[in-house]
Amino acid sequence: MRQAVGRTLRASGSATGRLAGGLTTAAGALALLAVLAVTAATAVAGVGLLMAPLALRALHALARRERERLGRTGPEVIAPEPPPTRPRAALADPTTRRELRWLCRHATVGLLLGLVGVWLPVLAVRDTAFPLYWRLMPQNASATSLGFGTAHSWPDALAVTLLGVGWIILILGLAPGMARLQERPGRRLLAAGPDVDLSLRVAELTATRAAALDAHATELRRIERALHDGTQNRLVSVSVLLGAARRQVARDASRADEILERAQAAAEQALAELREVSRSILPPVLDDRGLAGALSGLAANCAVPCALDVDAPGRCAAAVEATTYFVAAEALTNIAKHSGAARAAVEVRVRDGRLRLTVSDDGRGGAEDAGGSGLTGIRRRVAALDGTLRLASPPGGPTTLEVDLPCGT
């Protein structure tokens, strides 16, 4: 029951955020629809023909923004080829016609759903909290958000609270469906049609898949080297020392104790190295303490004073959290070794289905993503999850590394 309630609350909260995000693009769609109507009405006089290219560019920009919004809250909406902006070519272009159909629906139904999705939480908070402020209300003022009824006693005020509970039930029951209904035209009309050439997207996915395989192979080689050069040598030395101790027992038992102590120390070092290798594969601290706890350990152990700011209400996919952890660890290691910085900062934000990691320092700058540096490995690891990496490191600093990843499921 607790899990079901949690899922319902998370779904309704996410849907309310999606409705609010859709309201922003719906308001822009309404304004743009009015501009297009004026453009069409004045086309006969020639004024509309001058306005048409600008209005069409605004339409394509708004559609692109809606695709990005839908991609942050759900499956990616594959964009078609850039449509034309010349009036005659645009009228014959199927992508522009589909965008116009989306604009009409989003400016009407989408706007209405967004308003309802934003207004219902306001009504719920207003009526649920009414007993806290009802004595401060003017005499004979309406007690409910619907504009009727007055409260003269505590039972009246509690009755208004019941109306607020009703609003909450409506939000829990209707918000997810309203969000899907608001997003449906965009996902259907703004996506690339079946006749669109998706070779560029296929090439991009092929490149990210190759980067993922390269990153995996590089990680396997690193683990193999760590086991071969470190742990295996320690275990060989343990075996040799145990053999020497067994032979020494027959000669001088007192000296055998010294050899056994050396073997025990070598075994403990081998265990420590095995523990380090296992942690480098998938740090158990991510399961035990979550991403915020794992990053706090990195910040505390960093050689440069590091400020940490994590705002991640929920958990992301394990691969995303592991990538975030390793990217932050590699970035902080580079800062400590090469930047000469006095301070560093790590910031994590999870919004609209995306995780954004920012690592910055006040060092000398000049970092380059080339030549087989650690930044190349970071970029490959990020690309494997279809994420993006941006690096700003001018000579003299500061340096800022930004990583954007899909949260996954």
mmCIF file of N, CA and C in Angstrom, residues 156-230:
data_model
loop_
_atom_site.group_PDB
_atom_site.id
_atom_site.type_symbol
_atom_site.label_atom_id
_atom_site.label_comp_id
_atom_site.label_asym_id
_atom_site.label_seq_id
_atom_site.Cartn_x
_atom_site.Cartn_y
_atom_site.Cartn_z
ATOM 1 N N ASP A 156 -17.654 24.792 9.959
ATOM 2 C CA ASP A 156 -17.731 25.343 8.602
ATOM 3 C C ASP A 156 -16.353 25.356 7.940
ATOM 4 N N ALA A 157 -15.329 25.744 8.713
ATOM 5 C CA ALA A 157 -13.976 25.790 8.154
ATOM 6 C C ALA A 157 -13.474 24.398 7.791
ATOM 7 N N LEU A 158 -13.805 23.409 8.635
ATOM 8 C CA LEU A 158 -13.387 22.040 8.318
ATOM 9 C C LEU A 158 -14.131 21.491 7.110
ATOM 10 N N ALA A 159 -15.350 21.953 6.898
ATOM 11 C CA ALA A 159 -16.082 21.526 5.700
ATOM 12 C C ALA A 159 -15.382 22.026 4.430
ATOM 13 N N VAL A 160 -14.801 23.231 4.502
ATOM 14 C CA VAL A 160 -14.046 23.736 3.358
ATOM 15 C C VAL A 160 -12.810 22.869 3.115
ATOM 16 N N THR A 161 -12.219 22.360 4.197
ATOM 17 C CA THR A 161 -11.065 21.478 4.052
ATOM 18 C C THR A 161 -11.437 20.211 3.290
ATOM 19 N N LEU A 162 -12.654 19.706 3.522
ATOM 20 C CA LEU A 162 -13.100 18.532 2.781
ATOM 21 C C LEU A 162 -13.149 18.820 1.281
ATOM 22 N N LEU A 163 -13.532 20.043 0.909
ATOM 23 C CA LEU A 163 -13.500 20.413 -0.506
ATOM 24 C C LEU A 163 -12.069 20.388 -1.038
ATOM 25 N N GLY A 164 -11.128 20.860 -0.213
ATOM 26 C CA GLY A 164 -9.720 20.798 -0.621
ATOM 27 C C GLY A 164 -9.244 19.377 -0.811
ATOM 28 N N VAL A 165 -9.692 18.459 0.056
ATOM 29 C CA VAL A 165 -9.343 17.046 -0.120
ATOM 30 C C VAL A 165 -9.919 16.517 -1.433
ATOM 31 N N GLY A 166 -11.123 16.993 -1.784
ATOM 32 C CA GLY A 166 -11.704 16.604 -3.076
ATOM 33 C C GLY A 166 -10.865 17.079 -4.246
ATOM 34 N N TRP A 167 -10.332 18.301 -4.151
ATOM 35 C CA TRP A 167 -9.433 18.783 -5.207
ATOM 36 C C TRP A 167 -8.200 17.884 -5.322
ATOM 37 N N ILE A 168 -7.657 17.470 -4.176
ATOM 38 C CA ILE A 168 -6.463 16.609 -4.191
ATOM 39 C C ILE A 168 -6.776 15.274 -4.860
ATOM 40 N N ILE A 169 -7.964 14.723 -4.568
ATOM 41 C CA ILE A 169 -8.350 13.459 -5.198
ATOM 42 C C ILE A 169 -8.472 13.634 -6.707
ATOM 43 N N LEU A 170 -9.029 14.770 -7.132
ATOM 44 C CA LEU A 170 -9.119 15.038 -8.571
ATOM 45 C C LEU A 170 -7.728 15.107 -9.201
ATOM 46 N N ILE A 171 -6.790 15.751 -8.520
ATOM 47 C CA ILE A 171 -5.424 15.850 -9.056
ATOM 48 C C ILE A 171 -4.802 14.470 -9.183
ATOM 49 N N LEU A 172 -4.942 13.643 -8.130
ATOM 50 C CA LEU A 172 -4.348 12.310 -8.161
ATOM 51 C C LEU A 172 -4.956 11.453 -9.268
ATOM 52 N N GLY A 173 -6.247 11.634 -9.515
ATOM 53 C CA GLY A 173 -6.912 10.794 -10.497
ATOM 54 C C GLY A 173 -6.814 11.290 -11.925
ATOM 55 N N LEU A 174 -6.821 12.626 -12.112
ATOM 56 C CA LEU A 174 -6.922 13.175 -13.457
ATOM 57 C C LEU A 174 -5.611 13.715 -14.027
ATOM 58 N N ALA A 175 -4.680 14.115 -13.180
ATOM 59 C CA ALA A 175 -3.476 14.794 -13.675
ATOM 60 C C ALA A 175 -2.680 13.946 -14.671
ATOM 61 N N PRO A 176 -2.407 12.654 -14.396
ATOM 62 C CA PRO A 176 -1.635 11.889 -15.393
ATOM 63 C C PRO A 176 -2.324 11.801 -16.749
ATOM 64 N N GLY A 177 -3.657 11.571 -16.755
ATOM 65 C CA GLY A 177 -4.377 11.512 -18.023
ATOM 66 C C GLY A 177 -4.400 12.847 -18.737
ATOM 67 N N MET A 178 -4.537 13.927 -17.988
ATOM 68 C CA MET A 178 -4.516 15.256 -18.606
ATOM 69 C C MET A 178 -3.154 15.543 -19.231
ATOM 70 N N ALA A 179 -2.085 15.139 -18.551
ATOM 71 C CA ALA A 179 -0.744 15.370 -19.107
ATOM 72 C C ALA A 179 -0.550 14.582 -20.395
ATOM 73 N N ARG A 180 -0.994 13.335 -20.401
ATOM 74 C CA ARG A 180 -0.865 12.539 -21.638
ATOM 75 C C ARG A 180 -1.699 13.140 -22.759
ATOM 76 N N LEU A 181 -2.909 13.619 -22.431
ATOM 77 C CA LEU A 181 -3.762 14.225 -23.450
ATOM 78 C C LEU A 181 -3.141 15.504 -23.996
ATOM 79 N N GLN A 182 -2.487 16.278 -23.146
ATOM 80 C CA GLN A 182 -1.837 17.500 -23.602
ATOM 81 C C GLN A 182 -0.640 17.199 -24.498
ATOM 82 N N GLU A 183 0.085 16.126 -24.200
ATOM 83 C CA GLU A 183 1.300 15.805 -24.952
ATOM 84 C C GLU A 183 1.034 15.018 -26.232
ATOM 85 N N ARG A 184 -0.148 14.391 -26.336
ATOM 86 C CA ARG A 184 -0.406 13.499 -27.469
ATOM 87 C C ARG A 184 -0.276 14.188 -28.828
ATOM 88 N N PRO A 185 -0.854 15.388 -29.036
ATOM 89 C CA PRO A 185 -0.694 16.016 -30.359
ATOM 90 C C PRO A 185 0.759 16.282 -30.718
ATOM 91 N N GLY A 186 1.567 16.705 -29.746
ATOM 92 C CA GLY A 186 2.969 16.971 -30.036
ATOM 93 C C GLY A 186 3.724 15.713 -30.414
ATOM 94 N N ARG A 187 3.479 14.620 -29.699
ATOM 95 C CA ARG A 187 4.181 13.384 -30.011
ATOM 96 C C ARG A 187 3.745 12.810 -31.362
ATOM 97 N N ARG A 188 2.509 13.070 -31.765
ATOM 98 C CA ARG A 188 2.020 12.513 -33.017
ATOM 99 C C ARG A 188 2.332 13.407 -34.209
ATOM 100 N N LEU A 189 2.248 14.732 -34.024
ATOM 101 C CA LEU A 189 2.376 15.647 -35.151
ATOM 102 C C LEU A 189 3.764 16.235 -35.319
ATOM 103 N N LEU A 190 4.538 16.296 -34.248
ATOM 104 C CA LEU A 190 5.866 16.907 -34.343
ATOM 105 C C LEU A 190 6.973 15.898 -34.610
ATOM 106 N N ALA A 191 6.662 14.618 -34.531
ATOM 107 C CA ALA A 191 7.684 13.606 -34.802
ATOM 108 C C ALA A 191 7.874 13.452 -36.305
ATOM 109 N N ALA A 192 9.033 12.955 -36.667
ATOM 110 C CA ALA A 192 9.313 12.717 -38.082
ATOM 111 C C ALA A 192 8.371 11.661 -38.626
ATOM 112 N N GLY A 193 7.846 11.885 -39.813
ATOM 113 C CA GLY A 193 6.937 10.950 -40.446
ATOM 114 C C GLY A 193 7.666 9.726 -40.974
ATOM 115 N N PRO A 194 6.907 8.724 -41.419
ATOM 116 C CA PRO A 194 7.555 7.497 -41.908
ATOM 117 C C PRO A 194 8.360 7.697 -43.183
ATOM 118 N N ASP A 195 8.096 8.815 -43.890
ATOM 119 C CA ASP A 195 8.820 9.064 -45.134
ATOM 120 C C ASP A 195 10.082 9.886 -44.947
ATOM 121 N N VAL A 196 10.421 10.205 -43.707
ATOM 122 C CA VAL A 196 11.581 11.059 -43.438
ATOM 123 C C VAL A 196 12.840 10.200 -43.332
ATOM 124 N N ASP A 197 13.915 10.697 -43.885
ATOM 125 C CA ASP A 197 15.195 10.001 -43.835
ATOM 126 C C ASP A 197 15.817 10.173 -42.459
ATOM 127 N N LEU A 198 15.974 9.072 -41.752
ATOM 128 C CA LEU A 198 16.540 9.108 -40.401
ATOM 129 C C LEU A 198 17.982 8.608 -40.390
ATOM 130 N N SER A 199 18.668 8.725 -41.490
ATOM 131 C CA SER A 199 20.029 8.198 -41.559
ATOM 132 C C SER A 199 20.966 8.926 -40.605
ATOM 133 N N LEU A 200 20.750 10.246 -40.429
ATOM 134 C CA LEU A 200 21.623 10.982 -39.521
ATOM 135 C C LEU A 200 21.452 10.494 -38.091
ATOM 136 N N ARG A 201 20.189 10.251 -37.696
ATOM 137 C CA ARG A 201 19.945 9.757 -36.339
ATOM 138 C C ARG A 201 20.516 8.356 -36.165
ATOM 139 N N VAL A 202 20.386 7.521 -37.205
ATOM 140 C CA VAL A 202 20.955 6.178 -37.146
ATOM 141 C C VAL A 202 22.476 6.257 -37.010
ATOM 142 N N ALA A 203 23.088 7.172 -37.752
ATOM 143 C CA ALA A 203 24.539 7.337 -37.648
ATOM 144 C C ALA A 203 24.939 7.799 -36.253
ATOM 145 N N GLU A 204 24.130 8.701 -35.673
ATOM 146 C CA GLU A 204 24.434 9.179 -34.320
ATOM 147 C C GLU A 204 24.332 8.051 -33.306
ATOM 148 N N LEU A 205 23.276 7.240 -33.413
ATOM 149 C CA LEU A 205 23.115 6.124 -32.483
ATOM 150 C C LEU A 205 24.209 5.080 -32.690
ATOM 151 N N THR A 206 24.629 4.877 -33.941
ATOM 152 C CA THR A 206 25.724 3.945 -34.206
ATOM 153 C C THR A 206 27.016 4.425 -33.559
ATOM 154 N N ALA A 207 27.245 5.745 -33.631
ATOM 155 C CA ALA A 207 28.463 6.299 -33.015
ATOM 156 C C ALA A 207 28.420 6.155 -31.495
ATOM 157 N N THR A 208 27.261 6.430 -30.878
ATOM 158 C CA THR A 208 27.171 6.302 -29.429
ATOM 159 C C THR A 208 27.296 4.837 -29.004
ATOM 160 N N ARG A 209 26.758 3.926 -29.816
ATOM 161 C CA ARG A 209 26.915 2.501 -29.500
ATOM 162 C C ARG A 209 28.387 2.097 -29.576
ATOM 163 N N ALA A 210 29.080 2.581 -30.600
ATOM 164 C CA ALA A 210 30.508 2.280 -30.700
ATOM 165 C C ALA A 210 31.275 2.869 -29.523
ATOM 166 N N ALA A 211 30.885 4.093 -29.112
ATOM 167 C CA ALA A 211 31.541 4.698 -27.938
ATOM 168 C C ALA A 211 31.280 3.881 -26.688
ATOM 169 N N ALA A 212 30.068 3.342 -26.567
ATOM 170 C CA ALA A 212 29.752 2.514 -25.403
ATOM 171 C C ALA A 212 30.604 1.249 -25.385
ATOM 172 N N LEU A 213 30.757 0.620 -26.550
ATOM 173 C CA LEU A 213 31.578 -0.586 -26.611
ATOM 174 C C LEU A 213 33.044 -0.270 -26.321
ATOM 175 N N ASP A 214 33.542 0.863 -26.840
ATOM 176 C CA ASP A 214 34.922 1.256 -26.554
ATOM 177 C C ASP A 214 35.128 1.521 -25.066
ATOM 178 N N ALA A 215 34.147 2.228 -24.473
ATOM 179 C CA ALA A 215 34.259 2.512 -23.040
ATOM 180 C C ALA A 215 34.234 1.225 -22.233
ATOM 181 N N HIS A 216 33.389 0.274 -22.653
ATOM 182 C CA HIS A 216 33.333 -1.010 -21.951
ATOM 183 C C HIS A 216 34.654 -1.763 -22.084
ATOM 184 N N ALA A 217 35.218 -1.789 -23.301
ATOM 185 C CA ALA A 217 36.487 -2.480 -23.503
ATOM 186 C C ALA A 217 37.606 -1.818 -22.703
ATOM 187 N N THR A 218 37.610 -0.488 -22.677
ATOM 188 C CA THR A 218 38.631 0.228 -21.901
ATOM 189 C C THR A 218 38.509 -0.096 -20.418
ATOM 190 N N GLU A 219 37.272 -0.182 -19.929
ATOM 191 C CA GLU A 219 37.060 -0.498 -18.518
ATOM 192 C C GLU A 219 37.517 -1.919 -18.209
ATOM 193 N N LEU A 220 37.266 -2.858 -19.120
ATOM 194 C CA LEU A 220 37.725 -4.235 -18.903
ATOM 195 C C LEU A 220 39.247 -4.311 -18.881
ATOM 196 N N ARG A 221 39.898 -3.552 -19.778
ATOM 197 C CA ARG A 221 41.375 -3.547 -19.774
ATOM 198 C C ARG A 221 41.908 -2.953 -18.477
ATOM 199 N N ARG A 222 41.253 -1.908 -17.990
ATOM 200 C CA ARG A 222 41.713 -1.308 -16.731
ATOM 201 C C ARG A 222 41.580 -2.300 -15.574
ATOM 202 N N ILE A 223 40.461 -3.017 -15.526
ATOM 203 C CA ILE A 223 40.263 -3.995 -14.459
ATOM 204 C C ILE A 223 41.274 -5.126 -14.585
ATOM 205 N N GLU A 224 41.535 -5.567 -15.834
ATOM 206 C CA GLU A 224 42.505 -6.644 -16.043
ATOM 207 C C GLU A 224 43.896 -6.218 -15.585
ATOM 208 N N ARG A 225 44.292 -4.994 -15.919
ATOM 209 C CA ARG A 225 45.610 -4.516 -15.480
ATOM 210 C C ARG A 225 45.682 -4.423 -13.962
ATOM 211 N N ALA A 226 44.590 -3.939 -13.355
ATOM 212 C CA ALA A 226 44.612 -3.814 -11.892
ATOM 213 C C ALA A 226 44.731 -5.184 -11.222
ATOM 214 N N LEU A 227 44.033 -6.178 -11.766
ATOM 215 C CA LEU A 227 44.111 -7.521 -11.184
ATOM 216 C C LEU A 227 45.458 -8.179 -11.475
ATOM 217 N N HIS A 228 45.976 -7.993 -12.704
ATOM 218 C CA HIS A 228 47.223 -8.667 -13.085
ATOM 219 C C HIS A 228 48.439 -8.047 -12.414
ATOM 220 N N ASP A 229 48.512 -6.716 -12.462
ATOM 221 C CA ASP A 229 49.712 -6.049 -11.954
ATOM 222 C C ASP A 229 49.710 -5.910 -10.435
ATOM 223 N N GLY A 230 48.544 -5.896 -9.834
ATOM 224 C CA GLY A 230 48.491 -5.681 -8.389
ATOM 225 C C GLY A 230 48.102 -6.913 -7.613
#
